[in-house]
């Protein structure tokens, strides 16, 4: 089932939780809603499910306006941020709940319920836990039971609110792969909320980036990572270095240095902020070079396949409102070749800067 | 488990006891314990023993006779009737009030919460007088009631009304914090899964509050059977008609019929003991349930 939301607004008192949000979720896709804490992800999900009513705007399910459709009839599966398993019911009864409350005409008989619940428990690989109570499960197990319970009613869309939020890094990784596989099997239109960018980029077909109740960008993981539409997206998707300067033709003048930029959004003379990811910077040790911005090495972290170098800006950067830290990722060979020492003055040379006008950043 | 501890406000006392840093010196502990025990014996145990001792002083025969007296039986019957009406009424009201206060936002919510506490803060005698003022022969609705030949004051309906009023807070007060702590998520989950309002209440809300509810019912029942002040004002003390057990005890006592008075009183004391046992059993059950669900 496809989902569209159109011009949704939602206020809590004087606080705007959703600000004119319009989105399209095509049938069968797995979409990630990504954004910092408090940006309105849960609220949007609840509006789609019908648990919250928007102040204005429409939710369209499969081409039909669902604004007046009761939560019960929307046929959504919702996995809550804190699972919300029925604490006094066994795992089996939790999963069977959706089937047991069906109107008598549609309700499957006991044997059928039994069969379907066990099939779902097998799907989430927890059949052996059927008789346990939620309190006796680990976080990851509760998570999967919550998912099985949501799937029991064969929902037409699946809404997952931070499904891996409360879990440790290793379990998260396992479960997110497992979710992807499950989605590939079932092909239910799914939206999952997360504030972990790595999770969103790794699992989703498409990523929706939200900030302060607004949609900042929608695209495939590759699109949003490689071509961030706004400074917020750039900053949110991974580590980033900022350079304040003014556009001069093909270059950005940052202090004394001139740096190349990617040529977008950059009229001559405009004050801009340039963005570069850590791997898009090189370090030169020859201070006589005119390229690049001068900085001081503060730490060299050389483990794993690549090395990370942390640098401080020269004195006075903070007073001018400019960034005071930089982060560069280089190959181990390059680091060995440079032979950096802490406290050494070097120059940072970005291969290319992505620039945004100063006020937008 | 730590969450369970915080939720139920129970900190294991042994943690303090076994910790040298928080342990009090022995004589301080003994002094405090001694005071508490002396108080306990003097004000709680002694009266209870006295009731049973007085009741049985003239032997079993008198005891049984006092209880099987027609007026005593009528008082017992009336007390049971009053409890049988007011407890279910307050059960329904208490659950409804707690549900709306704990799970919904609406205007006047604070006011309603305060209102529920009113019977606790008003003297029972005043509560009784309110009903006399409303339904008595010279009350607001007095003339109308007389014209339609309906008797409330100095009759069973008045006693039920006064008892209902007095026992309003017991169940609601017990449930509100419980329901607030549990939040709305499970109910929302049930609704998304297709359950209607009644199914959600019956299958999700009720099982989650059942021990708290039972606890409230027990306390409510104990008060309904034991209420004296408010009932005394509206009853009229008509023997065999509008006397509940506490009123009957008073009448017998005023007539210097001590053995009979204490015999009936011993029944009320017995009720109190049964209530206490049930109460601690339910507390134990509820803490087991809390352990299982945390
Ligand atoms: N019932 C409510 N009453 C008042 N404010 C609310 C309510 N629900 C949410 N908010 C506010 O709306 C904003 C968005 O909340 P929401 O739960 O959607 O955030 P979120 O993106 O899911 O955050 P998180 O990642 O922390 O879960 C928050 O600032 C929150 O304080
Ligand atoms: Mg949230």
XYZ file of C-alpha atoms and ligand atoms in Angstrom:
687
model
C 0.000 0.000 0.000
C 1.291 3.420 -0.863
C 1.277 6.231 1.673
C 1.189 9.914 0.960
C 1.151 12.686 3.476
C 0.253 16.150 2.268
C 0.978 19.427 3.988
C 0.751 18.013 7.499
C 0.982 20.510 10.340
C 0.969 19.596 13.984
C 1.314 21.878 16.984
C 1.697 20.951 20.636
C 0.629 24.129 22.360
C 2.809 26.782 20.749
C 5.444 24.255 19.716
C 5.459 23.223 16.051
C 6.190 19.507 15.891
C 5.439 19.088 12.167
C 5.755 21.979 9.768
C 4.094 21.504 6.394
C 5.343 17.975 5.805
C 4.598 16.397 2.426
C 5.979 12.974 1.568
C 5.407 10.064 -0.760
C 6.040 6.474 0.279
C 5.643 4.171 -2.737
C 4.368 0.600 -2.354
C 6.870 -1.979 -1.192
C 9.695 0.358 -0.229
C 11.594 0.455 3.021
C 12.007 4.113 3.931
C 14.013 5.526 6.815
C 12.893 8.645 8.675
C 16.112 10.128 9.924
C 16.634 13.139 12.135
C 17.874 14.355 15.495
C 15.958 13.731 18.719
C 12.793 15.776 18.994
C 12.513 16.601 15.286
C 9.055 15.078 14.953
C 9.731 11.570 13.642
C 7.520 9.776 16.145
C 4.818 12.388 15.710
C 4.778 11.887 11.940
C 4.582 8.127 12.356
C 1.708 8.477 14.811
C -0.135 10.782 12.452
C 0.206 8.218 9.672
C -1.052 5.461 11.982
C -3.918 7.652 13.150
C -2.838 7.690 16.791
C -2.431 11.448 16.534
C -4.538 13.833 14.485
C -2.793 16.506 12.476
C -3.995 20.099 12.794
C -4.163 20.327 9.023
C -3.132 18.277 6.009
C -4.048 14.857 4.754
C -2.889 11.273 5.050
C -3.621 9.267 1.936
C -3.457 5.490 2.086
C -3.553 3.712 -1.252
C -4.930 6.800 -2.961
C -7.744 7.251 -0.451
C -7.963 10.020 2.099
C -7.648 8.247 5.446
C -8.184 11.307 7.620
C -11.543 9.974 8.808
C -10.535 6.322 8.968
C -10.226 4.983 12.498
C -6.877 3.591 13.612
C -8.474 0.131 13.794
C -9.395 0.191 10.140
C -6.174 1.575 8.722
C -4.495 -1.839 8.777
C -1.147 -0.533 9.841
C 1.364 -2.471 11.856
C 3.017 -0.268 14.446
C 6.117 -1.184 16.395
C 6.485 1.212 19.291
C 9.699 2.875 20.399
C 9.445 1.032 23.722
C 7.810 -2.114 22.287
C 4.572 -1.791 24.332
C 4.200 -5.557 24.598
C 1.234 -6.659 26.722
C 3.047 -7.395 29.938
C 0.511 -9.800 31.410
C 0.339 -11.972 28.280
C 2.736 -14.656 27.151
C 4.664 -14.152 23.949
C 2.200 -16.432 22.186
C -0.797 -14.425 23.391
C 0.890 -11.171 22.457
C 1.296 -12.309 18.879
C -2.188 -13.871 18.805
C -3.853 -10.697 20.111
C -4.565 -9.132 16.741
C -6.225 -12.349 15.568
C -8.291 -12.865 18.722
C -9.864 -9.419 18.626
C -11.084 -9.758 15.055
C -14.866 -9.708 14.581
C -16.315 -13.207 14.891
C -16.864 -13.587 11.147
C -13.207 -12.959 10.319
C -11.658 -14.558 13.369
C -9.646 -17.684 12.572
C -10.328 -20.764 14.704
C -7.994 -21.837 17.496
C -6.031 -24.282 15.337
C -5.521 -21.654 12.664
C -4.435 -19.052 15.229
C -2.005 -21.552 16.682
C -0.545 -22.266 13.276
C -0.222 -18.630 12.291
C 1.363 -17.524 15.555
C 3.954 -20.260 15.373
C 4.708 -19.409 11.782
C 5.309 -15.782 12.775
C 7.444 -16.786 15.720
C 9.507 -18.916 13.373
C 9.826 -15.955 11.056
C 11.360 -13.887 13.840
C 13.313 -16.962 14.963
C 11.878 -17.038 18.467
C 9.472 -19.973 18.387
C 11.108 -21.426 21.488
C 10.033 -18.420 23.559
C 6.278 -18.795 23.019
C 5.460 -19.409 26.698
C 7.636 -16.682 28.185
C 6.402 -13.322 29.402
C 7.786 -10.045 28.010
C 9.676 -9.354 31.244
C 11.654 -12.541 30.689
C 12.959 -11.475 27.276
C 16.024 -9.530 26.239
C 15.613 -6.187 24.478
C 16.333 -7.657 21.059
C 13.876 -10.487 21.632
C 11.139 -8.087 22.730
C 11.801 -6.096 19.624
C 11.277 -9.076 17.377
C 8.160 -10.175 19.262
C 6.744 -6.680 18.819
C 7.386 -7.031 15.122
C 5.775 -10.479 14.968
C 2.749 -9.121 16.799
C 2.429 -6.280 14.308
C 2.763 -8.660 11.359
C 0.092 -11.048 12.677
C -2.774 -8.962 11.338
C -1.134 -8.823 7.910
C -0.830 -5.046 7.867
C -0.648 -3.200 4.603
C 2.038 -0.897 5.973
C 4.563 -1.370 8.708
C 5.607 1.568 10.869
C 8.622 0.998 13.084
C 9.577 3.610 15.657
C 13.287 3.363 16.438
C 13.122 -0.404 16.265
C 16.709 -0.792 17.411
C 16.913 2.222 19.670
C 17.423 0.486 22.981
C 19.895 -2.121 21.833
C 23.658 -2.354 21.920
C 25.705 -1.773 18.782
C 26.287 -5.409 17.916
C 22.668 -6.502 18.258
C 21.576 -3.443 16.311
C 23.755 -4.441 13.413
C 22.407 -7.977 13.388
C 18.813 -6.884 13.653
C 19.053 -4.255 10.953
C 20.353 -6.835 8.465
C 17.642 -9.155 9.585
C 15.011 -6.430 9.069
C 16.280 -5.815 5.570
C 16.055 -9.520 4.724
C 12.589 -9.705 6.236
C 11.451 -6.753 4.177
C 12.833 -8.345 1.026
C 10.759 -11.431 1.836
C 7.488 -9.711 2.722
C 7.580 -6.528 0.645
C 5.297 -4.622 2.962
C 5.587 -0.862 2.589
C 7.610 0.064 5.641
C 8.717 3.241 7.335
C 11.225 3.039 10.100
C 12.369 5.834 12.341
C 15.933 6.190 13.448
C 18.361 8.836 14.544
C 21.331 6.729 13.559
C 22.507 7.830 10.109
C 24.541 4.688 9.520
C 21.468 2.568 10.162
C 19.351 4.610 7.776
C 21.919 4.576 4.986
C 22.589 0.869 5.334
C 19.053 -0.494 5.514
C 16.685 1.790 3.649
C 15.715 2.058 -0.007
C 15.169 5.720 0.579
C 15.963 8.149 3.349
C 13.873 11.079 4.534
C 15.850 13.617 6.518
C 13.936 15.699 9.019
C 14.930 18.627 11.174
C 12.779 20.709 13.508
C 9.533 19.411 12.072
C 10.520 19.971 8.441
C 11.646 17.650 5.689
C 15.157 18.616 4.630
C 15.795 16.078 1.901
C 14.448 12.865 0.406
C 16.549 10.486 -1.648
C 18.364 7.184 -1.925
C 21.094 6.662 0.658
C 23.703 7.417 -1.996
C 22.001 10.599 -3.160
C 21.618 12.068 0.295
C 25.107 11.102 1.348
C 26.888 12.332 -1.742
C 24.701 15.278 -2.602
C 23.330 16.738 0.616
C 20.758 19.387 -0.234
C 21.226 21.512 2.859
C 23.953 22.274 5.392
C 21.915 20.398 7.994
C 21.937 17.205 5.925
C 25.631 17.576 5.262
C 26.357 17.915 8.938
C 23.984 15.164 10.014
C 25.268 12.460 7.663
C 28.732 11.886 9.008
C 31.640 13.968 10.228
C 32.300 17.214 8.420
C 34.778 20.101 8.299
C 33.621 23.686 7.870
C 35.421 26.582 6.224
C 34.101 30.135 6.352
C 34.992 32.272 3.354
C 33.947 34.320 0.327
C 33.431 33.120 -3.216
C 35.893 34.435 -5.791
C 35.109 32.812 -9.125
C 36.180 29.178 -9.114
C 37.603 29.461 -5.632
C 36.658 30.242 -2.092
C 38.868 32.661 -0.258
C 39.317 31.363 3.278
C 41.600 33.740 5.172
C 44.786 33.861 3.085
C 44.091 30.583 1.336
C 42.129 29.902 -1.828
C 40.254 26.597 -1.968
C 38.423 24.992 -4.904
C 34.646 24.558 -4.662
C 32.048 22.515 -6.520
C 30.555 25.525 -8.279
C 26.976 25.307 -6.968
C 25.070 28.011 -5.107
C 28.063 30.281 -5.375
C 27.754 33.724 -6.892
C 30.827 35.889 -6.890
C 31.378 37.748 -3.621
C 28.893 35.753 -1.563
C 29.841 34.863 2.021
C 29.742 31.082 2.220
C 30.432 28.103 4.411
C 32.312 25.321 2.688
C 31.833 21.687 3.755
C 34.295 18.847 3.294
C 34.200 15.323 4.684
C 37.286 14.060 6.537
C 38.347 11.864 3.622
C 38.081 14.789 1.219
C 40.962 16.626 2.886
C 44.673 16.159 2.397
C 47.477 17.391 4.629
C 50.614 19.105 3.373
C 53.512 19.699 5.720
C 55.199 22.388 3.599
C 53.971 25.640 5.135
C 55.377 27.652 2.215
C 52.537 26.298 0.036
C 49.810 28.849 -0.693
C 47.110 26.178 -0.971
C 45.152 25.137 2.046
C 44.320 26.364 5.524
C 46.818 26.296 8.313
C 46.091 24.138 11.376
C 47.856 22.406 14.255
C 47.926 18.625 14.641
C 46.482 17.669 18.011
C 46.085 13.891 17.783
C 46.926 11.139 15.344
C 44.729 8.051 15.714
C 46.242 5.333 13.583
C 44.370 2.083 13.911
C 42.322 0.073 11.460
C 42.594 0.473 7.728
C 42.806 4.244 7.768
C 44.149 6.840 10.154
C 42.254 9.742 11.653
C 43.977 13.005 12.405
C 42.421 15.619 14.666
C 43.593 19.193 14.253
C 42.977 22.545 15.912
C 42.539 25.816 14.076
C 45.026 28.613 14.681
C 44.399 30.997 17.579
C 41.584 33.456 17.129
C 39.253 31.235 15.104
C 36.742 30.956 17.911
C 36.538 34.750 18.309
C 35.707 35.124 14.636
C 32.959 32.507 14.976
C 34.869 30.030 12.859
C 35.340 26.321 13.488
C 38.134 25.398 15.883
C 38.491 21.685 15.104
C 39.161 19.690 11.978
C 39.154 16.004 11.290
C 40.999 14.314 8.452
C 41.016 10.668 7.395
C 44.035 9.481 5.459
C 45.439 6.097 4.439
C 48.004 4.518 6.737
C 50.658 4.885 4.024
C 50.005 8.581 3.598
C 50.292 9.130 7.356
C 53.561 7.210 7.475
C 54.852 9.313 4.606
C 53.898 12.601 6.330
C 55.382 11.566 9.689
C 53.145 13.976 11.614
C 53.869 14.881 15.184
C 51.545 16.453 17.686
C 51.756 20.247 17.794
C 53.104 20.419 14.231
C 51.746 23.170 11.958
C 50.394 21.886 8.642
C 48.058 22.925 5.835
C 44.698 21.340 5.076
C 43.842 21.019 1.412
C 40.291 19.985 0.461
C 39.886 18.326 -2.913
C 36.679 20.297 -3.342
C 34.340 22.223 -1.060
C 30.575 21.981 -1.117
C 29.505 25.552 -0.432
C 26.273 26.972 1.015
C 25.495 30.673 1.508
C 26.429 31.727 5.035
C 22.883 32.481 6.213
C 21.594 29.029 5.196
C 24.260 27.398 7.324
C 14.485 -4.899 38.600
C 15.837 -1.577 39.713
C 12.956 0.014 37.858
C 10.545 -2.110 39.873
C 12.102 -0.849 43.063
C 11.697 2.771 42.113
C 8.235 2.256 40.713
C 6.899 0.767 43.880
C 8.884 2.953 46.205
C 10.342 -0.041 47.945
C 13.938 -0.015 48.910
C 15.192 -3.132 50.546
C 15.734 -2.225 54.208
C 18.478 -4.799 54.535
C 20.664 -2.713 52.274
C 20.757 -0.070 54.993
C 20.932 -2.580 57.794
C 23.932 -4.436 56.378
C 25.805 -1.315 55.463
C 28.038 -0.080 58.285
C 27.844 3.443 56.919
C 24.069 3.664 57.258
C 23.561 1.481 60.309
C 22.389 3.204 63.503
C 23.940 2.419 66.874
C 22.189 -0.486 68.698
C 20.596 1.462 71.516
C 19.055 4.014 69.138
C 17.557 1.169 67.161
C 16.242 -0.522 70.294
C 14.726 2.685 71.609
C 12.916 3.436 68.348
C 11.751 -0.140 67.996
C 10.586 -0.155 71.627
C 8.524 3.005 71.206
C 6.942 1.695 68.034
C 6.089 -1.657 69.605
C 4.655 -0.131 72.767
C 2.480 2.171 70.700
C 1.399 -0.722 68.525
C 0.384 -2.901 71.480
C -1.319 -0.100 73.388
C -3.378 1.343 70.588
C -3.906 -1.518 68.159
C -3.571 -4.931 69.720
C -5.040 -4.214 73.142
C -8.366 -2.797 71.886
C -8.727 -5.724 69.503
C -8.161 -8.228 72.288
C -10.499 -6.255 74.541
C -13.322 -6.447 71.988
C -13.170 -10.227 71.821
C -12.648 -10.585 75.574
C -15.664 -8.419 76.370
C -17.790 -10.146 73.767
C -17.109 -13.576 75.246
C -17.101 -12.558 78.905
C -20.548 -13.939 79.602
C -19.899 -17.096 77.624
C -20.684 -18.447 74.195
C -24.401 -18.687 74.855
C -24.847 -14.956 75.372
C -22.524 -14.295 72.447
C -24.515 -16.412 70.002
C -27.768 -15.104 71.405
C -26.686 -11.483 70.863
C -25.813 -12.215 67.255
C -28.986 -14.112 66.432
C -31.236 -11.484 67.933
C -33.718 -10.242 65.285
C -32.464 -6.638 65.424
C -28.860 -7.776 65.162
C -29.664 -9.928 62.151
C -31.502 -7.016 60.542
C -28.481 -4.803 61.126
C -26.170 -7.386 59.578
C -28.466 -7.796 56.600
C -28.680 -4.028 56.086
C -24.914 -3.637 56.342
C -24.399 -6.337 53.727
C -27.017 -4.738 51.494
C -25.406 -1.310 51.750
C -21.996 -2.752 50.912
C -23.457 -4.800 48.068
C -24.872 -1.664 46.478
C -22.184 0.909 47.184
C -19.108 -1.176 46.382
C -20.184 -2.068 42.817
C -21.298 1.530 42.231
C -17.931 2.829 43.304
C -16.189 0.110 41.368
C -17.732 1.384 38.153
C -17.273 5.016 39.039
C -13.730 4.520 40.341
C -12.550 2.717 37.211
C -14.210 5.255 34.929
C -12.798 8.224 36.821
C -9.313 6.766 37.088
C -9.348 5.821 33.418
C -10.329 9.282 32.260
C -7.960 11.068 34.616
C -4.962 8.849 33.943
C -5.303 8.360 30.210
C -6.857 11.497 28.789
C -6.255 15.220 28.752
C -9.344 17.329 29.254
C -10.345 20.571 30.838
C -11.297 20.370 34.486
C -9.131 17.308 35.023
C -7.421 18.849 38.032
C -10.765 19.826 39.457
C -12.091 16.291 39.095
C -8.997 14.876 40.804
C -9.489 17.251 43.717
C -13.191 16.525 43.852
C -12.567 12.800 44.243
C -10.675 13.563 47.444
C -13.526 15.582 48.893
C -15.024 12.768 50.997
C -11.617 12.315 52.635
C -11.410 15.947 53.655
C -14.989 16.466 54.781
C -16.053 15.222 58.192
C -18.473 12.275 57.756
C -21.075 14.046 59.878
C -21.075 16.953 57.441
C -21.397 14.486 54.572
C -24.497 13.072 56.235
C -25.908 16.529 56.865
C -25.495 17.432 53.187
C -27.896 14.639 52.302
C -30.349 15.672 55.008
C -30.178 19.200 53.610
C -30.905 17.909 50.111
C -33.445 15.163 50.710
C -34.736 15.746 54.260
C -38.346 16.731 54.941
C -37.299 20.400 55.027
C -34.543 19.989 52.441
C -34.322 21.286 48.882
C -36.087 18.304 47.339
C -38.036 17.455 50.508
C -41.447 18.680 49.386
C -41.170 17.009 45.991
C -40.091 13.710 47.575
C -42.973 13.759 50.052
C -45.419 14.555 47.262
C -44.209 11.502 45.340
C -44.050 9.376 48.464
C -40.333 8.687 48.135
C -38.392 8.224 51.327
C -34.638 8.788 51.291
C -33.649 10.224 54.632
C -34.260 7.897 57.602
C -34.502 5.066 55.097
C -32.245 2.656 53.250
C -31.651 4.884 50.153
C -30.194 7.621 52.344
C -27.858 5.177 54.036
C -26.685 3.880 50.662
C -26.175 7.425 49.345
C -24.149 8.478 52.368
C -22.033 5.336 52.171
C -21.405 5.767 48.442
C -20.306 9.341 49.065
C -17.927 8.358 51.848
C -16.327 5.530 49.859
C -15.872 7.350 46.531
C -12.100 7.914 46.824
C -11.006 4.393 47.723
C -10.992 2.734 44.315
C -10.263 5.775 42.145
C -7.353 6.845 44.367
C -5.869 3.385 44.202
C -6.078 3.194 40.411
C -5.038 6.665 39.250
C -1.307 6.416 40.060
C -1.243 2.835 38.813
C -2.794 3.736 35.474
C -0.663 6.844 35.109
C 2.480 4.806 35.634
C 1.419 2.332 32.981
C 0.838 4.961 30.321
C -1.176 4.597 27.155
C 1.159 2.629 24.944
C -0.276 -0.823 25.513
C -3.762 0.452 24.811
C -2.568 2.175 21.682
C -0.911 -1.047 20.589
C -4.186 -2.888 21.131
C -6.116 -0.332 19.095
C -3.659 -0.472 16.205
C -4.062 -4.254 16.253
C -7.772 -3.780 15.701
C -9.237 -4.083 19.197
C -12.315 -1.986 19.942
C -12.727 0.049 23.123
C -14.314 -2.738 25.125
C -11.780 -5.360 24.003
C -8.937 -3.012 24.850
C -10.336 -2.400 28.307
C -11.165 -6.024 29.022
C -8.043 -7.626 27.620
C -5.358 -5.010 28.235
C -6.318 -2.360 30.784
C -8.150 -4.508 33.304
C -5.562 -7.300 33.629
C -2.916 -4.638 34.224
C -4.809 -3.048 37.098
C -6.551 -6.068 38.593
C -4.558 -6.255 41.836
C -4.832 -2.535 42.463
C -8.523 -2.745 41.747
C -9.076 -5.628 44.139
C -7.121 -3.783 46.789
C -9.338 -0.750 46.344
C -12.472 -2.903 46.505
C -11.373 -4.487 49.785
C -10.697 -1.113 51.392
C -13.901 0.314 49.970
C -15.870 -2.617 51.346
C -14.322 -2.318 54.799
C -15.255 1.332 54.951
C -18.753 0.758 53.549
C -19.482 -1.780 56.284
C -17.811 0.182 59.045
C -18.992 3.732 58.295
C -20.627 5.344 61.305
C -20.743 9.151 61.181
C -22.455 9.917 57.901
C -24.781 6.936 58.173
C -25.744 7.888 61.729
C -26.983 11.290 60.543
C -29.212 9.950 57.750
C -30.363 6.701 59.326
C -32.809 7.768 62.038
C -31.789 4.745 64.137
C -34.971 2.776 63.594
C -34.371 -0.639 65.117
C -34.614 -3.530 62.722
C -35.103 -1.074 59.845
C -32.343 1.484 59.401
C -29.671 0.315 61.771
C -26.392 -0.865 60.319
C -23.977 -2.857 62.436
C -21.973 0.124 63.726
C -25.212 1.916 64.665
C -26.546 -1.200 66.316
C -23.389 -1.447 68.406
C -23.867 2.108 69.571
C -27.499 1.565 70.552
C -26.684 -1.576 72.515
C -23.834 0.194 74.236
C -25.992 3.144 75.214
C -28.428 0.670 76.737
C -25.606 -0.732 78.900
C -25.975 -4.044 77.050
C -22.195 -4.406 76.868
C -21.985 -8.103 76.079
C -24.288 -7.776 73.069
C -22.599 -4.565 71.928
C -19.189 -6.214 71.980
C -20.544 -9.334 70.311
C -21.677 -7.322 67.287
C -18.511 -5.262 67.479
C -16.474 -8.444 67.343
C -18.012 -9.175 63.967
C -16.778 -5.811 62.708
C -13.376 -6.494 64.215
C -13.353 -9.835 62.465
C -14.169 -8.059 59.224
C -11.196 -5.778 59.838
C -8.915 -8.771 60.381
C -10.132 -10.502 57.247
C -9.646 -7.248 55.345
C -6.088 -6.965 56.614
C -5.299 -10.531 55.612
C -6.753 -10.052 52.149
C -4.947 -6.756 51.839
C -1.551 -8.199 52.611
C -2.248 -11.184 50.381
C -3.088 -8.823 47.521
C -0.043 -6.682 48.202
C 2.069 -9.775 48.030
C 0.388 -10.902 44.812
C 0.766 -7.471 43.279
C 4.458 -7.316 44.085
C 4.859 -10.765 42.531
C 3.059 -9.517 39.433
C 5.205 -6.389 39.370
C 8.311 -8.557 39.543
C 7.068 -10.645 36.642
C 6.305 -7.707 34.432
C 9.285 -5.461 35.039
N 2.007 14.976 23.522
C 2.905 15.962 23.382
N 2.744 17.128 24.028
C 3.626 18.133 23.874
N 4.733 18.075 23.109
C 4.954 16.929 22.452
C 4.061 15.815 22.546
N 4.551 14.813 21.780
C 5.684 15.298 21.234
N 5.933 16.554 21.624
C 7.069 17.394 21.198
O 7.147 17.351 19.813
C 8.494 17.231 19.394
C 8.643 16.050 18.469
O 8.455 14.869 19.217
P 8.693 13.450 18.598
O 8.345 12.459 19.645
O 7.980 13.336 17.316
O 10.266 13.469 18.369
P 11.192 12.348 17.751
O 11.741 12.885 16.495
O 10.487 11.053 17.699
O 12.360 12.297 18.835
P 13.154 11.035 19.424
O 14.199 10.693 18.416
O 13.765 11.594 20.677
O 12.172 9.945 19.690
C 9.340 17.130 20.641
O 9.978 18.361 20.854
C 8.361 16.851 21.744
O 8.736 17.506 22.914
Mg 10.574 9.262 18.818
